[in-house]
Amino acid sequence: PRDRPSPRRPRLLLMGQRRSGKSSISSVVFHKMQPAETLFLESTTKIQKDPIHSFMDFQVWDLPGQLDFLDEAFDFDKIFGELGALIWVIDAQDEILDPLSRLHRTIIALQRDYPNVNIEVFIHKVDGLSDEYKLDTQRDIMQRTQDELADAGLENVQISYHLTSIYDHSIFEAFSKVIQKLLPQLGTLENLLNVLCSNSGIEKAFLFDVLSKIYIATDSSPVDVQSYEICSDYIDVIVDISELYGYERLPPGPPIPRPLSPTTMARQEEGEEICSVIRLHNGMVLYLREINKFLALICLMRKESIEKQSLVDYNVQIFQDALKKVFEIGGANKQ
Ligand code: GDP
């Protein structure tokens, strides 16, 4: 049998005008920067190929103003020839007509050659705006875009709109939705998580991209922001500790021996992932298991469910094996 090509990481491109918030978004989501620190960020002035250690392949491009994206220097085939999403950032606190007309030109140009690229509009910096104003702005942007595209003879372009801010979890939520759309395996992942939850007494399970804290899948019970927040805080703690005491995450390669923390961490040999369990004062338990170098599973459950931890461990192991098959993770990670 022929070798199947190894699956690529989902590819994201962040575009928008100067000061729309692109560097801030990438710093907060992918580099753990505190939102308030972005006030001192230098604006993006060129294409940044951010070599991040994440489940997704992420790049930030600054658009016209300084650079013309139709410039031949840009290898659009390389970017859009593969499955991917274009995220267009519009500053909702600023004048929107000019950024919108650039967005429209870009969509029209893209539709010609790359109609399959997902177009995601982040109506950004909505913190501080009233709910009514937010929705009005969104409606206005949607209407103008629809009209403009219809004038260009494009009736059925799928565009998604997200209200985002780096000051709350909306930016992570939006990224999660963007990523999930790019995963052909999403339905399978959800099913696997559902099975895991029902067999192990788990109330909520998330599969997180560790570095960005974006969840790429969750079981089908509704997501409440608090569960998401606590799981994402937990990842921060675990990643910090594992950076101090665990194995080397960066650069990829064989793990470098480090002192192990005595309790929760253990991974010196290939195949032994970080696992950690914490009991919360409200009777709930958080259970984290690293799945591969990009992904971690985090589950919220009642403390009674963890009394049979070996069962949970076993089920998680089965889940992990299934996931490996789904993603052919071995091949994908070696890219
Ligand atoms: P870029 O030129 O597109 O990379 O824009 P920057 O990332 O440099 O952001 C420009 C300014 O917008 C900075 O002062 C950020 O602090 C601010 N900013 C970015 N995101 C947000 C947000 O969600 N809310 C608010 N209020 N300000 C933001």
Coordinates of C-alpha atoms and ligand atoms in Angstrom, one line a residue:
P1 CA 0.0 0.0 0.0
R2 CA 1.1 3.5 -0.7
D3 CA 2.1 5.7 2.2
R4 CA -0.6 8.2 2.9
P5 CA 0.6 11.8 3.1
S6 CA 0.9 12.8 6.8
P7 CA -1.9 15.2 7.8
R8 CA -0.9 18.8 8.0
R9 CA -1.6 21.1 10.9
P10 CA -4.6 23.4 10.4
R11 CA -3.2 26.6 8.9
L12 CA -4.4 30.0 10.2
L13 CA -3.5 33.4 8.8
L14 CA -4.3 36.5 10.7
M15 CA -4.8 39.6 8.6
G16 CA -6.0 43.1 9.1
Q17 CA -4.9 46.7 9.3
R18 CA -2.3 48.3 11.5
R19 CA -3.3 48.6 15.1
S20 CA -6.3 46.4 14.6
G21 CA -4.9 44.1 17.3
K22 CA -3.1 41.3 15.4
S23 CA 0.1 41.3 17.4
S24 CA -1.8 41.5 20.6
I25 CA -4.0 38.6 19.7
S26 CA -1.0 36.4 18.7
S27 CA 0.9 37.4 21.9
V28 CA -2.0 36.7 24.2
V29 CA -3.1 33.5 22.6
F30 CA 0.2 32.0 21.6
H31 CA 2.7 33.6 23.9
K32 CA 0.9 33.9 27.3
M33 CA 1.2 37.7 27.3
Q34 CA -1.1 39.5 29.7
P35 CA -3.7 41.6 27.8
A36 CA -2.6 44.8 29.5
E37 CA 1.0 44.4 28.4
T38 CA -0.1 44.6 24.7
L39 CA -0.4 48.3 25.1
F40 CA 3.4 48.4 24.7
L41 CA 3.6 46.1 21.7
E42 CA 5.1 47.3 18.5
S43 CA 2.6 47.2 15.8
T44 CA 3.0 44.4 13.1
T45 CA 4.9 45.8 10.2
K46 CA 5.7 42.8 8.2
I47 CA 4.7 39.2 7.6
Q48 CA 5.4 37.3 10.8
K49 CA 5.8 33.6 10.5
D50 CA 5.4 32.7 14.0
P51 CA 7.1 29.3 14.5
I52 CA 4.8 28.2 17.3
H53 CA 4.8 24.9 19.0
S54 CA 1.2 24.3 18.6
F55 CA -1.4 22.0 17.1
M56 CA -1.9 24.6 14.4
D57 CA 0.3 26.4 12.0
F58 CA -0.2 30.1 12.6
Q59 CA 1.0 33.2 10.8
V60 CA 0.3 36.8 11.2
W61 CA 0.2 39.1 8.1
D62 CA -0.3 42.8 8.2
L63 CA -2.3 43.9 5.3
P64 CA -2.4 46.9 2.9
G65 CA -1.3 50.1 4.3
Q66 CA 2.2 48.8 4.2
L67 CA 1.9 45.7 2.1
D68 CA -0.2 44.7 -0.8
F69 CA -1.3 41.2 -0.5
L70 CA -1.7 40.9 -4.2
D71 CA 2.1 41.5 -4.5
E72 CA 3.8 38.6 -6.3
A73 CA 6.2 38.2 -3.4
F74 CA 3.6 36.4 -1.5
D75 CA 3.3 32.8 -2.2
F76 CA -0.5 32.5 -1.9
D77 CA -0.5 29.0 -3.2
K78 CA 1.6 27.9 -0.3
I79 CA -0.7 29.5 2.2
F80 CA -4.1 28.9 0.7
G81 CA -3.4 25.8 -1.4
E82 CA -3.8 23.9 1.8
L83 CA -6.7 23.6 4.1
G84 CA -6.8 26.8 6.2
A85 CA -8.6 29.8 7.5
L86 CA -8.2 33.5 6.9
I87 CA -8.9 35.5 10.1
W88 CA -9.6 39.1 9.3
V89 CA -9.3 41.5 12.3
I90 CA -11.4 44.6 12.3
D91 CA -11.1 47.1 15.1
A92 CA -14.6 47.7 16.3
Q93 CA -13.6 50.8 18.2
D94 CA -12.3 52.5 15.1
E95 CA -13.6 53.6 11.8
I96 CA -14.7 50.5 9.9
L97 CA -15.4 51.5 6.3
D98 CA -11.8 51.5 5.0
P99 CA -10.9 48.1 6.7
L100 CA -14.2 46.7 5.4
S101 CA -13.5 47.7 1.8
R102 CA -10.1 46.0 2.0
L103 CA -11.7 42.9 3.5
H104 CA -14.2 42.9 0.6
R105 CA -11.4 43.2 -2.0
T106 CA -9.5 40.4 -0.3
I107 CA -12.6 38.1 -0.3
I108 CA -13.3 38.8 -3.9
A109 CA -9.7 38.0 -4.9
L110 CA -9.6 34.9 -2.8
Q111 CA -12.9 33.5 -4.2
R112 CA -11.4 33.4 -7.6
D113 CA -8.6 30.9 -6.8
Y114 CA -9.2 29.6 -3.3
P115 CA -13.0 29.4 -2.7
N116 CA -12.4 26.7 0.0
V117 CA -10.5 28.9 2.5
N118 CA -12.7 29.6 5.5
I119 CA -13.2 33.3 6.0
E120 CA -13.5 34.4 9.6
V121 CA -14.0 38.0 10.6
F122 CA -13.0 39.0 14.1
I123 CA -14.9 42.1 15.1
H124 CA -12.2 42.9 17.7
K125 CA -11.8 45.1 20.8
V126 CA -15.4 44.8 21.7
D127 CA -14.6 45.1 25.4
G128 CA -16.0 48.3 26.7
L129 CA -18.8 48.4 24.0
S130 CA -22.4 48.0 25.0
D131 CA -24.1 44.8 23.9
E132 CA -26.4 46.8 21.7
Y133 CA -23.5 48.6 20.0
K134 CA -21.6 45.3 19.5
L135 CA -24.6 43.7 17.7
D136 CA -25.3 46.8 15.7
T137 CA -21.7 46.9 14.5
Q138 CA -21.8 43.2 13.6
R139 CA -25.1 43.6 11.7
D140 CA -23.7 46.6 9.9
I141 CA -20.5 44.7 8.9
M142 CA -22.5 41.6 7.8
Q143 CA -24.9 43.7 5.7
R144 CA -22.3 45.7 4.0
T145 CA -20.2 42.7 3.2
Q146 CA -23.2 40.8 1.8
D147 CA -24.2 43.8 -0.4
E148 CA -20.6 44.3 -1.6
L149 CA -20.2 40.6 -2.5
A150 CA -23.6 40.5 -4.2
D151 CA -22.5 43.4 -6.4
A152 CA -19.5 41.4 -7.4
G153 CA -21.7 38.5 -8.3
L154 CA -20.7 36.4 -5.3
E155 CA -23.9 35.3 -3.5
N156 CA -23.0 32.4 -1.4
V157 CA -19.7 33.1 0.2
Q158 CA -19.6 31.6 3.7
I159 CA -18.3 34.1 6.2
S160 CA -18.3 33.7 9.9
Y161 CA -18.3 36.6 12.3
H162 CA -17.0 36.6 15.9
L163 CA -17.0 39.3 18.5
T164 CA -13.7 39.2 20.2
S165 CA -11.5 40.8 22.8
I166 CA -8.2 39.9 24.4
Y167 CA -9.5 41.0 27.8
D168 CA -11.7 38.0 28.2
H169 CA -12.1 34.4 26.8
S170 CA -13.9 35.5 23.7
I171 CA -10.7 35.4 21.7
F172 CA -10.0 31.8 22.7
E173 CA -13.6 30.8 22.1
A174 CA -13.4 32.3 18.6
F175 CA -10.2 30.5 17.8
S176 CA -11.6 27.3 19.0
K177 CA -14.5 27.6 16.6
V178 CA -12.2 28.5 13.8
I179 CA -10.0 25.5 14.4
Q180 CA -12.8 23.1 14.9
K181 CA -14.2 23.9 11.5
L182 CA -10.8 22.9 10.0
L183 CA -10.8 19.4 11.6
P184 CA -12.4 16.8 9.4
Q185 CA -12.2 14.5 12.4
L186 CA -14.3 16.7 14.7
G187 CA -17.3 14.5 14.8
T188 CA -15.2 11.5 15.6
L189 CA -13.4 13.4 18.4
E190 CA -16.7 14.5 19.9
N191 CA -18.0 10.9 19.8
L192 CA -14.8 9.6 21.5
L193 CA -15.1 12.2 24.2
N194 CA -18.8 11.4 24.7
V195 CA -17.9 7.7 25.2
L196 CA -15.1 8.6 27.5
C197 CA -17.3 10.8 29.6
S198 CA -20.2 8.4 29.9
N199 CA -17.9 5.5 30.8
S200 CA -15.8 7.3 33.4
G201 CA -18.3 9.5 35.2
I202 CA -16.8 12.7 33.6
E203 CA -19.0 15.8 33.5
K204 CA -17.0 17.7 30.9
A205 CA -14.0 16.9 28.8
F206 CA -11.9 19.2 26.7
L207 CA -9.1 18.4 24.3
F208 CA -6.8 21.4 24.5
D209 CA -4.0 22.7 22.4
V210 CA -1.6 23.1 25.3
L211 CA 0.3 26.1 24.1
S212 CA -2.6 28.3 23.0
K213 CA -5.2 26.9 25.4
I214 CA -7.6 26.7 22.5
Y215 CA -9.8 23.7 22.7
I216 CA -10.1 21.7 19.6
A217 CA -12.9 19.5 20.7
T218 CA -15.2 18.8 23.6
D219 CA -18.0 16.4 24.4
S220 CA -21.5 17.4 23.4
S221 CA -22.7 18.7 26.7
P222 CA -22.9 22.5 26.7
V223 CA -19.7 24.5 27.4
D224 CA -19.9 26.9 30.3
V225 CA -17.4 29.6 30.5
Q226 CA -16.4 28.7 34.1
S227 CA -15.4 25.2 33.2
Y228 CA -13.4 26.4 30.3
E229 CA -11.7 29.0 32.4
I230 CA -10.7 26.6 35.2
C231 CA -9.4 24.1 32.7
S232 CA -7.4 26.7 30.9
D233 CA -5.9 28.0 34.2
Y234 CA -5.0 24.5 35.1
I235 CA -3.1 24.0 31.9
D236 CA -1.1 27.2 32.7
V237 CA -0.1 25.8 36.0
I238 CA 0.8 22.4 34.7
V239 CA 2.8 23.8 31.8
D240 CA 4.7 26.1 34.2
I241 CA 5.5 23.3 36.5
S242 CA 6.4 20.9 33.7
E243 CA 8.7 23.6 32.2
L244 CA 10.6 23.7 35.5
Y245 CA 10.6 20.1 36.3
G246 CA 9.3 18.1 33.4
Y247 CA 10.8 17.2 30.1
E248 CA 12.0 19.7 27.5
R249 CA 9.2 20.9 25.2
L250 CA 11.3 23.1 22.9
P251 CA 13.0 22.4 20.6
P252 CA 11.6 19.1 19.4
G253 CA 14.0 16.3 19.9
P254 CA 14.9 13.8 22.4
P255 CA 13.9 14.8 26.0
I256 CA 16.6 16.2 28.1
P257 CA 16.8 14.7 31.5
R258 CA 15.6 17.1 34.2
P259 CA 14.8 16.6 37.9
L260 CA 11.3 15.3 38.2
S261 CA 8.9 16.8 40.7
P262 CA 8.1 14.1 43.2
T263 CA 4.3 14.0 42.8
T264 CA 2.5 14.5 39.6
M265 CA 5.0 14.7 36.8
A266 CA 6.6 11.8 35.2
R267 CA 7.8 11.7 31.7
Q268 CA 11.4 10.8 30.9
E269 CA 10.7 8.0 28.5
E270 CA 8.8 8.2 25.3
G271 CA 5.2 7.3 25.9
E272 CA 4.9 8.5 29.4
E273 CA 2.8 11.6 29.4
I274 CA 2.2 14.2 32.0
C275 CA -0.7 13.3 34.2
S276 CA -2.1 15.3 37.0
V277 CA -5.2 15.2 39.3
I278 CA -6.3 18.0 41.5
R279 CA -9.3 18.1 43.9
L280 CA -11.2 21.3 44.2
H281 CA -12.9 22.6 47.3
N282 CA -16.3 22.3 45.7
G283 CA -16.1 18.6 45.5
M284 CA -15.1 18.5 41.9
V285 CA -11.9 17.0 40.5
L286 CA -9.8 18.1 37.5
Y287 CA -7.9 15.4 35.7
L288 CA -5.3 16.3 33.1
R289 CA -3.5 13.9 30.8
E290 CA -1.1 14.9 28.1
I291 CA -2.0 13.3 24.8
N292 CA 1.0 14.2 22.7
K293 CA 3.3 17.2 22.5
F294 CA 0.5 19.5 21.3
L295 CA -2.6 18.2 23.0
A296 CA -3.9 17.6 26.5
L297 CA -7.1 16.1 27.7
I298 CA -8.7 17.8 30.7
C299 CA -11.8 16.4 32.4
L300 CA -14.0 17.8 35.1
M301 CA -15.7 15.2 37.3
R302 CA -17.2 14.7 40.7
K303 CA -14.8 13.4 43.4
E304 CA -16.7 10.1 43.6
S305 CA -15.7 9.4 40.0
I306 CA -12.0 9.6 40.7
E307 CA -12.3 7.1 43.5
K308 CA -11.9 4.5 40.7
Q309 CA -9.0 6.3 39.2
S310 CA -7.5 3.2 37.6
L311 CA -10.7 2.9 35.6
V312 CA -10.5 6.5 34.5
D313 CA -6.8 6.0 33.6
Y314 CA -7.6 2.9 31.6
N315 CA -10.4 4.6 29.7
V316 CA -8.2 7.6 29.0
Q317 CA -5.5 5.3 27.7
I318 CA -8.1 3.8 25.3
F319 CA -9.2 7.2 24.3
Q320 CA -5.6 8.2 23.7
D321 CA -4.9 5.2 21.5
A322 CA -8.1 5.9 19.5
L323 CA -7.1 9.5 19.1
K324 CA -3.7 8.5 17.8
K325 CA -5.3 6.4 15.1
V326 CA -7.7 9.2 14.2
F327 CA -4.9 11.8 13.8
E328 CA -2.2 9.4 12.8
I329 CA -0.4 11.5 15.3
G330 CA 3.0 9.9 14.9
G331 CA 3.2 11.0 11.3
A332 CA 1.8 14.5 11.9
N333 CA 4.1 15.3 14.7
K334 CA 7.2 14.5 12.8
Q335 CA 6.7 17.3 10.3
Ligands
GDP1 P1 -1.4 45.3 15.1 O1 -0.8 46.5 14.4 O2 -2.6 44.8 14.3 O3 -0.5 44.2 15.4 O4 -2.0 45.8 16.4 P2 -1.5 45.7 17.9 O5 -1.5 44.3 18.4 O6 -0.2 46.4 18.0 O7 -2.6 46.4 18.8 C1 -2.9 47.8 18.7 C2 -3.4 48.3 20.0 O8 -4.7 47.7 20.3 C3 -2.6 47.9 21.3 O9 -2.5 49.1 22.0 C4 -3.4 46.9 22.0 O10 -3.3 47.0 23.4 C5 -4.8 47.2 21.6 N1 -5.7 46.1 21.6 C6 -5.5 44.8 21.0 N2 -6.5 44.0 21.3 C7 -7.4 44.7 22.0 C8 -8.7 44.3 22.6 O11 -9.2 43.2 22.5 N3 -9.3 45.3 23.3 C9 -8.8 46.6 23.5 N4 -9.4 47.5 24.2 N5 -7.6 46.9 23.0 C10 -6.9 46.0 22.3

